[in-house]
XYZ file of C-alpha atoms in Angstrom:
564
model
C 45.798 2.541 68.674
C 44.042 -0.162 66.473
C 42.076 1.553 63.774
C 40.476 -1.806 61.866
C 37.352 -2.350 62.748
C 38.097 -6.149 62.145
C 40.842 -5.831 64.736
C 39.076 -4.183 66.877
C 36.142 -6.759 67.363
C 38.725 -9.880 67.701
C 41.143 -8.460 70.024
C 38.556 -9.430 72.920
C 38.259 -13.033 73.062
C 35.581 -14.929 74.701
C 36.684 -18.452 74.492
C 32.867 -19.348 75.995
C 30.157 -17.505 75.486
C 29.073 -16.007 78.821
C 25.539 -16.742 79.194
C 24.805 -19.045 82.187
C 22.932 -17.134 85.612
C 25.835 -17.278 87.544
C 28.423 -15.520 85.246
C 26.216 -12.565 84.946
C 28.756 -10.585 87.303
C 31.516 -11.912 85.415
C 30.275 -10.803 82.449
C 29.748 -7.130 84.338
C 33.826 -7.597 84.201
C 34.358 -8.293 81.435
C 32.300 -5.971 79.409
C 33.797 -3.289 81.319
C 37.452 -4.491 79.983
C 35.946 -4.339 76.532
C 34.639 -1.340 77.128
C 37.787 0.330 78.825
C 40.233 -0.868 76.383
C 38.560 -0.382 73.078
C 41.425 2.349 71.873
C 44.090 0.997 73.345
C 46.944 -1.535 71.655
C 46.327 -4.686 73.156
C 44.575 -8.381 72.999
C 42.290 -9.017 76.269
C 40.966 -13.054 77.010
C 37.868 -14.397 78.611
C 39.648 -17.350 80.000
C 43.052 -17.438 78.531
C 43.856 -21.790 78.119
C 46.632 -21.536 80.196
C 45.555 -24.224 82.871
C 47.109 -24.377 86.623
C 46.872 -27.002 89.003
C 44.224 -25.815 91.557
C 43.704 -28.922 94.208
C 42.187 -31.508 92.056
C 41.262 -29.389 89.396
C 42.894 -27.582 86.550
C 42.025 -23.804 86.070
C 42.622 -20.408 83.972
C 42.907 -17.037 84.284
C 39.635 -15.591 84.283
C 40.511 -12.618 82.273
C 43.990 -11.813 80.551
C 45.026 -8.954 78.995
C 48.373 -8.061 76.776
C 48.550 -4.344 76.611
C 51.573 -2.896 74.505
C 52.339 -0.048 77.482
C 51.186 -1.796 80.959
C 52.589 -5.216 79.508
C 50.062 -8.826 81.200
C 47.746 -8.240 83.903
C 45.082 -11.556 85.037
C 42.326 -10.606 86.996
C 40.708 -13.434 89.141
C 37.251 -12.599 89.258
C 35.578 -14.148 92.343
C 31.397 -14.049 91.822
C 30.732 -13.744 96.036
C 29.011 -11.905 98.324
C 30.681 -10.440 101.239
C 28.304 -12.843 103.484
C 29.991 -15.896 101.711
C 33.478 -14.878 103.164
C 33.699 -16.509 106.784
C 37.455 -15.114 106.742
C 41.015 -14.598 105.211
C 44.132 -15.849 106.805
C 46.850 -14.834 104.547
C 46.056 -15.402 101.507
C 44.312 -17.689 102.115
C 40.432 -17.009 101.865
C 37.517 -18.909 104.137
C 34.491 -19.591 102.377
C 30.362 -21.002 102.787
C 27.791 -21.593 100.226
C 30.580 -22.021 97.367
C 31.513 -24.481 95.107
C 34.634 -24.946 97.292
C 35.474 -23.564 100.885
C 38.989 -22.271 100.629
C 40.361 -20.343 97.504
C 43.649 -18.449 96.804
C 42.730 -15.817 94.202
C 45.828 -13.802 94.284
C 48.199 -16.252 94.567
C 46.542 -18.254 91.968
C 46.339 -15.468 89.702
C 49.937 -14.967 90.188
C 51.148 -18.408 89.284
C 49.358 -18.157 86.195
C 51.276 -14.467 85.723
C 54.651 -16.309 86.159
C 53.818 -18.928 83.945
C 53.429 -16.669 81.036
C 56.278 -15.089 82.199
C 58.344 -18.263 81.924
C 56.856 -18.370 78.366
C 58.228 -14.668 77.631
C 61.541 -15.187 78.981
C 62.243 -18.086 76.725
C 62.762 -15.260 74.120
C 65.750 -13.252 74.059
C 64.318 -10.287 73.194
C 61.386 -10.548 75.950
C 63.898 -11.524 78.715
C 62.840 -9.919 82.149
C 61.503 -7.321 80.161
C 57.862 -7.741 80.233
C 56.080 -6.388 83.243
C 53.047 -7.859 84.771
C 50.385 -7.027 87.103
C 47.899 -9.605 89.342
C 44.122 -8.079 90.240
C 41.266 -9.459 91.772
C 37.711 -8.344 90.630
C 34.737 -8.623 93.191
C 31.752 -7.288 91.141
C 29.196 -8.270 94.282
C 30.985 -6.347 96.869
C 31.097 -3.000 97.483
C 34.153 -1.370 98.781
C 32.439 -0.568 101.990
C 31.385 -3.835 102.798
C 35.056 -4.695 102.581
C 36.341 -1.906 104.494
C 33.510 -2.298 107.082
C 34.736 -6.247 108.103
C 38.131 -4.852 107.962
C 39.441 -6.488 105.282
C 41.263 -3.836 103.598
C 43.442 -3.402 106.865
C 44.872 -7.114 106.131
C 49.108 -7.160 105.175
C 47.610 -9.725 102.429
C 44.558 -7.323 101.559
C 45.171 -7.617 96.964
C 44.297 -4.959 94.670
C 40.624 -5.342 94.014
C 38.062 -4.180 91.842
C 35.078 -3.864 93.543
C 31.016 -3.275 92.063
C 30.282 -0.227 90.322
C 34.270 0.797 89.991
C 34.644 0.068 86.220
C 34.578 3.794 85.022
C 38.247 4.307 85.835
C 38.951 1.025 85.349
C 42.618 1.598 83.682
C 43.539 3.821 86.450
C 42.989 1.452 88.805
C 44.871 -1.306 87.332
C 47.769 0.955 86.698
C 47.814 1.516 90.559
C 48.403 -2.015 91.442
C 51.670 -3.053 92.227
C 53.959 -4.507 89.711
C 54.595 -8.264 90.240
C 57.542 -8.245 87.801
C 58.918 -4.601 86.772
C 60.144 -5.157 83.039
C 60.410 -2.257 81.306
C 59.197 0.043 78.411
C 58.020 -2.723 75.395
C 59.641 -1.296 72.011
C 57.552 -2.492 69.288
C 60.055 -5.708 68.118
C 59.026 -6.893 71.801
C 54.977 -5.874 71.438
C 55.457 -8.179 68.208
C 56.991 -10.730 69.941
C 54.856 -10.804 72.946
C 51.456 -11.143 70.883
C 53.156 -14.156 68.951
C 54.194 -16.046 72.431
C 50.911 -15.299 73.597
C 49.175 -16.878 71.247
C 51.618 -20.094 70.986
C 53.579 -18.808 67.146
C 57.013 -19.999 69.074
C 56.205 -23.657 68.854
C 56.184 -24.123 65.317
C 59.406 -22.565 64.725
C 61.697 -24.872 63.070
C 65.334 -24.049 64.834
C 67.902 -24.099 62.319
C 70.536 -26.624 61.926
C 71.747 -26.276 58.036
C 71.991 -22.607 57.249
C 74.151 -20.720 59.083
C 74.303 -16.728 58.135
C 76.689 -14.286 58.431
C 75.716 -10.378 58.691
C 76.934 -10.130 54.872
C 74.085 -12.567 53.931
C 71.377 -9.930 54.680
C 73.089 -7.458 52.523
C 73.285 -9.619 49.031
C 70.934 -8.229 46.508
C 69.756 -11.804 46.168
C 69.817 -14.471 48.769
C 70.093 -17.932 48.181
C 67.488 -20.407 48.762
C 69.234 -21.555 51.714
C 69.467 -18.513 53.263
C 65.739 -17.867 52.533
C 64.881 -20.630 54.280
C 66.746 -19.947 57.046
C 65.409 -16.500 57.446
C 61.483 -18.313 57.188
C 62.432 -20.777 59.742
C 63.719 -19.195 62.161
C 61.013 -15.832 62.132
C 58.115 -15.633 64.356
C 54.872 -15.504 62.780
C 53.000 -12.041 63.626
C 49.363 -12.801 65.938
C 46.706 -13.021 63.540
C 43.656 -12.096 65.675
C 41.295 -13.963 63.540
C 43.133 -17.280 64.114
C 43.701 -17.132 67.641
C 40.310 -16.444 68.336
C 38.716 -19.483 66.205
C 42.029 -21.610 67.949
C 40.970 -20.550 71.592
C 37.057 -20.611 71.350
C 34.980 -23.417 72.232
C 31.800 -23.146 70.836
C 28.332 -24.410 72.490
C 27.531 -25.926 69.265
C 28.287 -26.763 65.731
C 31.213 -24.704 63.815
C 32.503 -24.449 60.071
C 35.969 -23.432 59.347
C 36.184 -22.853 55.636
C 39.383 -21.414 54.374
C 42.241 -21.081 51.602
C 45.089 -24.316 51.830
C 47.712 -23.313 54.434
C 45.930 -20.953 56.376
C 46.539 -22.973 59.792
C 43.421 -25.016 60.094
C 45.188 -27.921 61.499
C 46.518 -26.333 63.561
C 43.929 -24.062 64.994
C 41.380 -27.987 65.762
C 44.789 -28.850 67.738
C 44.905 -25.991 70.221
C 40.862 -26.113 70.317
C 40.588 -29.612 70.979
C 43.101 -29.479 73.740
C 41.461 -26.615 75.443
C 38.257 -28.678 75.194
C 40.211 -31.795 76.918
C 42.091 -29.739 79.548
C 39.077 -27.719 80.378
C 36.522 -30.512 80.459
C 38.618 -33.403 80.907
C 35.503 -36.267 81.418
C 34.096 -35.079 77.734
C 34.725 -37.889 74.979
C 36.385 -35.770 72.156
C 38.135 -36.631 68.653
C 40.302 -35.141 66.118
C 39.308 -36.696 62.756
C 41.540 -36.449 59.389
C 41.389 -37.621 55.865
C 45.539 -38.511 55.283
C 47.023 -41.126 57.040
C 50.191 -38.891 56.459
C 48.717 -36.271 59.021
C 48.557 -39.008 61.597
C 52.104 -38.423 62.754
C 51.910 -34.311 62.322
C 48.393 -34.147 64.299
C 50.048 -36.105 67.326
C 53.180 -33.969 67.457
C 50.675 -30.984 67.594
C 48.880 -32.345 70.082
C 51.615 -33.171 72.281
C 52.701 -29.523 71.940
C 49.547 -27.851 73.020
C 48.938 -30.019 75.855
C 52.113 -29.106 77.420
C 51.815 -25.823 76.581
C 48.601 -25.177 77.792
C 48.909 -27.374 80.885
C 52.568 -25.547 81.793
C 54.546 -28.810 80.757
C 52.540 -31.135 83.136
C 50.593 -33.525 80.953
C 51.874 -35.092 77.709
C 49.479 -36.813 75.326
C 48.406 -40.827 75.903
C 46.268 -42.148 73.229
C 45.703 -45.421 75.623
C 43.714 -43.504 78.229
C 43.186 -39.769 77.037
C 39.783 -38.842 76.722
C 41.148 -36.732 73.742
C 40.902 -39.472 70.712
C 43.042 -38.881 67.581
C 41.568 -40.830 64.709
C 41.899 -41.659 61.005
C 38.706 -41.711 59.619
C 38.579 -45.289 58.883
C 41.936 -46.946 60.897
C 43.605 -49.450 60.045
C 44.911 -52.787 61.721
C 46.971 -51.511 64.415
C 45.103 -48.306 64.484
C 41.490 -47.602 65.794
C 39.571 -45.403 63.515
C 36.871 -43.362 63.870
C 34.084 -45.267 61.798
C 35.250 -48.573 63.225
C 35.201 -47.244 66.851
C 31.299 -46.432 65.938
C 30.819 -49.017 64.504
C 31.980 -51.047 67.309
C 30.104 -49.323 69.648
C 26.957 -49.617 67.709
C 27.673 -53.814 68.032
C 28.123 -53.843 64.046
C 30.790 -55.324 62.189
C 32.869 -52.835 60.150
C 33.717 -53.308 56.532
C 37.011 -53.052 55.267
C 38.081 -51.256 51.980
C 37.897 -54.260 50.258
C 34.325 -55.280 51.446
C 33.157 -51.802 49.697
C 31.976 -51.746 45.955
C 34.101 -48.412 44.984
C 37.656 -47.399 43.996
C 38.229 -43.982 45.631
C 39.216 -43.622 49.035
C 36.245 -40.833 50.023
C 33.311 -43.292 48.360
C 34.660 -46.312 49.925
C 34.366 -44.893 53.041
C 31.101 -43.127 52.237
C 29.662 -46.463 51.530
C 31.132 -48.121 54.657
C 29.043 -44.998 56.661
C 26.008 -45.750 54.671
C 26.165 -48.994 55.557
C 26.067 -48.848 59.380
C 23.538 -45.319 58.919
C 21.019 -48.270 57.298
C 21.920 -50.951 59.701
C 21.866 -49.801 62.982
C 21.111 -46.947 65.306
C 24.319 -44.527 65.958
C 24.873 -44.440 69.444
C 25.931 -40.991 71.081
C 29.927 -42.022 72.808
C 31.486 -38.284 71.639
C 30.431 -34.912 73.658
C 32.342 -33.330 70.339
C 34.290 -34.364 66.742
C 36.447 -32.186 65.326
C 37.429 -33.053 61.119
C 40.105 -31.312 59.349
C 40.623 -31.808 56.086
C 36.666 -31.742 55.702
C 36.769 -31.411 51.438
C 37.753 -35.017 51.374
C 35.312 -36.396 53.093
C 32.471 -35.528 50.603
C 30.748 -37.618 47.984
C 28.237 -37.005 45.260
C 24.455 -37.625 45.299
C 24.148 -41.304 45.068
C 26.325 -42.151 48.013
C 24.088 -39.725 50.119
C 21.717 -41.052 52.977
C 18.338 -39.392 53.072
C 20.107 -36.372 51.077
C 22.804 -36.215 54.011
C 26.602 -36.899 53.390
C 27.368 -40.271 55.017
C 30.140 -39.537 56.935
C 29.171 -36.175 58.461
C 25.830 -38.057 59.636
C 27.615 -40.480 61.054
C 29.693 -38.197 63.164
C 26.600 -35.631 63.974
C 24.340 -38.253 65.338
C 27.314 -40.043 67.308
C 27.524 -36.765 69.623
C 26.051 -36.165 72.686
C 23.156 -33.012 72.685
C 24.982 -29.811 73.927
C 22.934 -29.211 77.563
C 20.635 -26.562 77.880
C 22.621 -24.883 80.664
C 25.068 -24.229 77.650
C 23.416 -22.256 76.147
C 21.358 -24.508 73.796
C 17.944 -22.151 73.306
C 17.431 -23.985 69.892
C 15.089 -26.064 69.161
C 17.171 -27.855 66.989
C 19.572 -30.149 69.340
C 22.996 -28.261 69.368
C 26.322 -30.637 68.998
C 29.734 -30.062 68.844
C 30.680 -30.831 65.599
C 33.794 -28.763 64.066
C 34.372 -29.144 60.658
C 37.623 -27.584 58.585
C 37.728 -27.526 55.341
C 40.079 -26.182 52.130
C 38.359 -24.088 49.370
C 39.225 -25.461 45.872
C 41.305 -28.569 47.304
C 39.625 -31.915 47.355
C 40.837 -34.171 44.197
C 38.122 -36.018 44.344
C 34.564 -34.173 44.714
C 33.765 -30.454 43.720
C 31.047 -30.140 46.307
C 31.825 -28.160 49.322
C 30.851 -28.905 52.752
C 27.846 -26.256 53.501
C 25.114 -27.279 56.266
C 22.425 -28.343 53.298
C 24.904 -30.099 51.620
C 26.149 -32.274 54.634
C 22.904 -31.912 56.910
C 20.059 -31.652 54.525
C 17.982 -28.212 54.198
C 15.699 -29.173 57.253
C 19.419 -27.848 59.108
C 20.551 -25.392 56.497
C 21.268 -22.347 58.788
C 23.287 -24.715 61.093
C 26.206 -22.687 61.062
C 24.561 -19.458 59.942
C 24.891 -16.117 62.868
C 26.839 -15.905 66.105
C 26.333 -17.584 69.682
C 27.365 -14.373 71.403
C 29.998 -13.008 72.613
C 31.858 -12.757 68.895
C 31.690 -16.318 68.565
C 30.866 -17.146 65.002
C 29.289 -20.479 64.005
C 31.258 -19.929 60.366
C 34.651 -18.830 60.405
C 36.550 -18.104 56.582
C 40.014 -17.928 56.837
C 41.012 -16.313 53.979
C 45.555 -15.829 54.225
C 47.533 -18.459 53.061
C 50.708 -19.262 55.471
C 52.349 -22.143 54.003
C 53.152 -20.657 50.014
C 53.840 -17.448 48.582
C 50.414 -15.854 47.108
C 51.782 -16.497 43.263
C 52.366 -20.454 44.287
C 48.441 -20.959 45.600
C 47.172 -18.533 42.289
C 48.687 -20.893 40.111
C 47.558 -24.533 42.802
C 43.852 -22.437 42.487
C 44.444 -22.361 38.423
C 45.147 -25.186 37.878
C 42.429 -26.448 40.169
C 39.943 -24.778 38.614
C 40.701 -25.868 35.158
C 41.635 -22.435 34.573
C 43.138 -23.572 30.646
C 41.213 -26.057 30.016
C 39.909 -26.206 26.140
C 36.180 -27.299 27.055
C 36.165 -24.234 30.026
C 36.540 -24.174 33.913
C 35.645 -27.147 35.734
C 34.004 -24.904 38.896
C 34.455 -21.112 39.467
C 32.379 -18.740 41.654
C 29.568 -16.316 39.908
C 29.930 -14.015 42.882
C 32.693 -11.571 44.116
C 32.373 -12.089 47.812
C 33.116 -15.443 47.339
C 36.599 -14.839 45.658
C 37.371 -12.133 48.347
C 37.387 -15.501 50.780
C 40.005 -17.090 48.475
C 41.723 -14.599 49.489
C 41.513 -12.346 45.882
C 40.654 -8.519 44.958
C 38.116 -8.934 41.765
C 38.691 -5.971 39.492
C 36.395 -5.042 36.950
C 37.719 -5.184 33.281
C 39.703 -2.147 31.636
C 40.168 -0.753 35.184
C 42.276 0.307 38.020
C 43.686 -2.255 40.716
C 41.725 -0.215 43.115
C 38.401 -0.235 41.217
C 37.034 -3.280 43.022
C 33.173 -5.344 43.076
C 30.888 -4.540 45.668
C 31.409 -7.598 47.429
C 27.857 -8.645 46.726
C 27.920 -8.142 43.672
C 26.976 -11.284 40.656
C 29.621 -11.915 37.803
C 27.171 -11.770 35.251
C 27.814 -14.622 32.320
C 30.205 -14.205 29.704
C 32.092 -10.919 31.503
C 36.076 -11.106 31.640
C 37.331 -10.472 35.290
C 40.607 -10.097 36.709
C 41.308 -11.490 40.190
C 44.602 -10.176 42.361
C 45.824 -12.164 45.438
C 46.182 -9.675 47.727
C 49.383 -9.255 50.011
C 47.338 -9.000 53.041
C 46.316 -12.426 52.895
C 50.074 -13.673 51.344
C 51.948 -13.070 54.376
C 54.784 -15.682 53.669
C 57.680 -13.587 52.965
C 59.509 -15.590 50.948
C 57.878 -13.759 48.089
C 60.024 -10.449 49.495
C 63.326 -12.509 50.770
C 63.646 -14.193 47.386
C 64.365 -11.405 44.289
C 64.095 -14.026 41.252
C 60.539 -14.914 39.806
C 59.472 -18.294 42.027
C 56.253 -18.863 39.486
């Protein structure tokens, strides 16, 4: 049973909102999933990114669900009539007035079983052990209508779910044969069946120093090697607010603000190779700050593509539609200004055709050059920037009260089509942004809408699209450093000891909660907290606390000795 109401919201992931006519039935499906599995232990997907070669196109399970008892179970939902089905030879299915005449929903369904499977059994612990189930829903047939063209007598004949049988909807699914038996999940293999699912196992660093004998466990203080070999070689625990933001691809504009280390990177890697896989003509690019991420971002890259794509495509930056760019580039390198720039028919400036001496308001003044000088053309259907802090500038580097860059990269994407989902009059684009609180080195202001967009687009990002997909995301747990490590980073940030007082701070409560701190009051208990809306009035000593929920690197707990 999940109990958080938090939890309970994210564990049903909509990686698209479902809005357009012809996924009303879908959405019949899937509400009654929601709706069915509310109290139970499990994670359920709207189109899981797991993408299997269908003809000429690549597709994913309609719906997905990890439950901690009845172990994966895909549902191919098939939105047809029973007039649309000519016939069914095998399992092989006949069809007129479709967007294709032959489809294969159960066996498709169950490739995309075993190749999660495959996944599982790479892990010891998961080995033949996790059982799985393959349904197909028909929400726009009646189980009549099926019986009455005799369907139901074929050797082939799936388990369906037909219209109107959602209110013993677990029952049903339970009936349906098992695929692959497995067995009764303890909860070491739940744990490790939520991290494969969501992709944890690719970022763990195998071992090849530290080698650990039982003994090792039992010391009362481990050394640092053996610390580190502990870290490296555990799998991170699902964190449901991550691997919704990682899987969802918004119809619009997004903000990802959040604490250093809390996987931003790597969340605009998996979602910009679901974009690529799933709509492989769209023009889409991965923008960064460091040329030292260069390297990092293409690894990650690489690793999502094969993992989503079940080791069949590899990343090639000559003809991929998927673009990873520096911000500026370099010789050998295309950037992203430059590739504007060139297809605007404008020469680009180099860093030392630009007036300033930091990196950000060089390239700030390179943007404001081409913003005055020529019209941006639209060549991107959507930009994704991590490491958003850096790319901000003060006042006099803005054009028309917009932040060069960001302008540059709104106006260079295509409008997101009405048939989206685009109601707003406003035009809707796909521009991602990621950004670290209390990071950049170089300018305190932080990237909200007015600040980048102007206050004529303020509420850009402000409210949902539907389905639980937020158009601000705040990530607020820190992966990469123990909690005392990023107090002290946020300290010293802040100017926390400086003689002439802090350099920036926050005046409200809620907005330290999203650094990831408790704010208690002064003279009392830990647990005697701020309404989260409430001011700090001037003048009044607080005490902030980095919580443990959101310092879930254990090295904190592995290593006994102070490490601050």
């Amino acid at each position: 049973m999940i109990a958080d109401g938090k939890s309970q919201e994210r564990k049903f992931i909509a990686t698209e909102p479902l809005f357009l006519a012809g996924e009303q039935a879908e959405y019949q499906v899937w509400t009654a999933i929601c709706q069915s599995f509310a109290q139970r232990d499990c994670i359920a997907y709207w189109r899981y990114p797991i993408f299997s070669k269908l003809g000429r196109f690549r597709k994913e399970p309609d719906i997905l669900i990890v439950d901690a008892e009845l172990g994966l179970i895909i549902i191919e939902v098939k939105s047809i009539t029973i007039e649309q089905i000519l016939g069914i030879t095998g399992h092989l299915w006949e069809l007129q007035e479709y967007y294709t005449t032959k489809a294969n929903p159960y066996q498709q369904a169950e490739h995309q079983l075993f190749a999660l499977l495959d996944y599982c059994n790479l892990e010891e612990i998961l080995r033949q052990q996790v059982p799985g189930r393959v349904l197909v829903a028909l929400p726009r047939i009646l189980e009549s209508k099926w019986q009455h063209r005799g369907f139901d007598l074929l050797p082939s004949c799936p388990p369906i779910l037909f219209n109107h049988q959602y209110h013993n909807l677990i029952e049903q699914i339970i009936k349906a044969p098992l695929v692959t038996k497995g067995g009764e999940l303890s909860q070491e293999q739940w744990r490790v069946l939520k991290a494969v699912i969501s992709g944890t196992p690719l970022f763990r660093v195998p071992s090849r120093r530290f080698y650990l004998s039982p003994t090792d466990y039992l010391k009362p203080s481990l050394t640092r090697s053996a610390v580190l070999a502990i870290v490296r070689q555990r799998i991170s625990e699902l964190d449901l607010q991550q691997e919704q933001i990682a899987k969802v691809i918004p119809p619009g504009p997004q903000r990802i603000r959040g604490v250093a280390g809390s996987g931003k990177t790597v969340l605009l890697c998996q979602k910009a190779v679901q974009m690529h896989l799933k709509y492989p003509k769209w023009d889409i690019v991965l923008v960064f700050f460091s040329r030292s991420l260069y390297e990092p971002i293409l690894q990650q890259v690489e690793q999502w593509l094969r993992r989503f794509s079940c080791n069949q495509i590899s990343y090639d930056s000559q003809n991929s539609k998927l673009k990873v760019l520096h911000a500026w580039g370099a010789k050998d390198q295309p950037g992203f200004y430059r590739t504007i720039c060139q297809a605007a028919g404008v020469w680009s400036q180099s860093v030392q055709q630009t007036t300033r001496l930091k990196a950000n308001e060089s390239l700030a003044e390179a943007c404001l050059h081409l913003l005055k000088s020529a019209t941006i053309p639209t060549i991107f259907d959507a930009v994704l920037i991590d490491e958003g802090q850096d790319f901000m500038v003060d006042d006099d580097l803005k054009f028309e009260g917009k932040q060069p860059f960001y302008w540059m990269a709104y106006q260079a994407l295509r409008p997101v089509s009405m048939t989206e989902g685009n109601s707003s009059e406003i035009p809707q684009k796909r521009l991602i942004w990621a950004y670290d609180e209390i990071q950049s080195l170089e300018s305190l202001k932080i990237p909200t809408a007015s600040e980048l967009f102007g206050d004529e687009l303020g509420q850009l990002v402000t409210g949902e699209y539907g389905n639980g997909i937020k158009k601000t995301e705040i990530m607020s747990r820190c992966y990469r450093v123990p909690g005392e490590i990023l107090t002290a980073a946020h300290g010293i940030g802040l100017g926390l000891l400086r003689p002439q007082g802090l350099l920036t701070g926050m005046s409200w409560a809620e907005d330290w909660e999203n650094l990831g701190y408790q704010v208690i009051l002064p003279n009392s208990k830990l647990t005697e907290k701020y309404s989260l809306n409430s001011q700090i009035k001037l003048g009044e000593t607080i005490v902030i606390h980095s919580s443990e929920q959101n310092s879930p690197n254990p090295v904190s707990q592995l290593w006994k000795q102070p490490i601050n």
